[in-house]
Coordinates of C-alpha atoms in Angstrom, one line a residue:
S1 CA -98.4 19.7 -36.4
I2 CA -100.7 17.8 -38.7
G3 CA -104.0 19.6 -39.1
A4 CA -107.5 17.9 -39.1
Q5 CA -107.9 19.2 -42.7
A6 CA -104.4 18.3 -43.9
P7 CA -104.6 16.4 -47.3
L8 CA -102.0 13.9 -46.1
R9 CA -103.7 13.1 -42.8
D10 CA -104.4 9.4 -42.4
K11 CA -102.2 8.5 -45.5
T12 CA -98.8 6.9 -45.6
L13 CA -95.8 9.1 -46.5
E14 CA -95.3 6.9 -49.6
E15 CA -99.0 7.4 -50.7
S16 CA -98.8 11.2 -50.1
K17 CA -95.7 11.4 -52.4
R18 CA -97.3 9.1 -55.0
L19 CA -100.5 11.1 -55.1
G20 CA -98.6 14.4 -55.3
I21 CA -100.0 15.7 -52.0
M22 CA -96.5 16.1 -50.5
P23 CA -94.0 18.0 -52.7
S24 CA -91.4 15.7 -54.1
D25 CA -88.5 17.7 -52.6
T26 CA -90.0 17.3 -49.1
L27 CA -88.7 14.8 -46.5
V28 CA -90.3 14.0 -43.1
V29 CA -87.3 13.2 -40.9
A30 CA -89.0 12.7 -37.5
L31 CA -92.4 13.0 -35.9
K32 CA -93.6 13.2 -32.3
R33 CA -96.8 11.4 -31.5
N34 CA -98.0 11.7 -27.9
D35 CA -94.7 11.2 -26.0
S36 CA -93.0 9.1 -28.6
L37 CA -90.4 10.2 -31.1
I38 CA -90.7 8.2 -34.4
V39 CA -88.3 8.0 -37.3
P40 CA -90.7 7.6 -40.1
T41 CA -90.6 5.2 -43.1
G42 CA -92.7 5.3 -46.3
Q43 CA -95.3 3.2 -44.5
T44 CA -95.7 5.7 -41.6
I45 CA -99.2 7.1 -41.4
L46 CA -99.6 10.7 -40.3
H47 CA -102.3 11.4 -37.7
D48 CA -104.0 14.6 -36.3
D49 CA -101.6 16.5 -34.0
D50 CA -98.5 14.6 -35.0
L51 CA -95.6 17.1 -34.7
V52 CA -93.4 16.7 -37.8
T53 CA -89.9 17.7 -38.6
V54 CA -89.6 18.4 -42.3
F55 CA -86.8 19.3 -44.7
S56 CA -87.7 20.8 -48.0
R57 CA -85.3 22.1 -50.6
H58 CA -87.4 25.3 -51.1
G59 CA -88.3 25.8 -47.4
G60 CA -91.8 26.4 -46.0
T61 CA -93.6 27.1 -49.3
P62 CA -97.4 27.4 -49.4
D63 CA -97.6 23.9 -51.0
V64 CA -95.6 22.4 -48.1
I65 CA -97.5 24.2 -45.4
S66 CA -100.9 23.3 -47.0
A67 CA -100.0 19.6 -47.3
F68 CA -99.3 19.4 -43.6
T69 CA -101.9 21.8 -42.1
G70 CA -104.7 21.9 -44.7
R71 CA -104.4 25.7 -44.6
A72 CA -102.8 28.1 -47.1
S73 CA -99.9 30.1 -45.7

């Protein structure tokens, strides 16, 4: 889930990619917020405790984990 210290928290997915926060080979394919399942777009803003489903070409690398949690793996 999105951590309180995650660098991409409160940013759109598009902004996170543009700023280089989210690795370019990473795609958020779904997120669960409260009891809702959301198919995100570039304009989707990630919030604390959103549960995300992510695909990344290189798997759960430290860069990917840090972007979403704010912690090093």
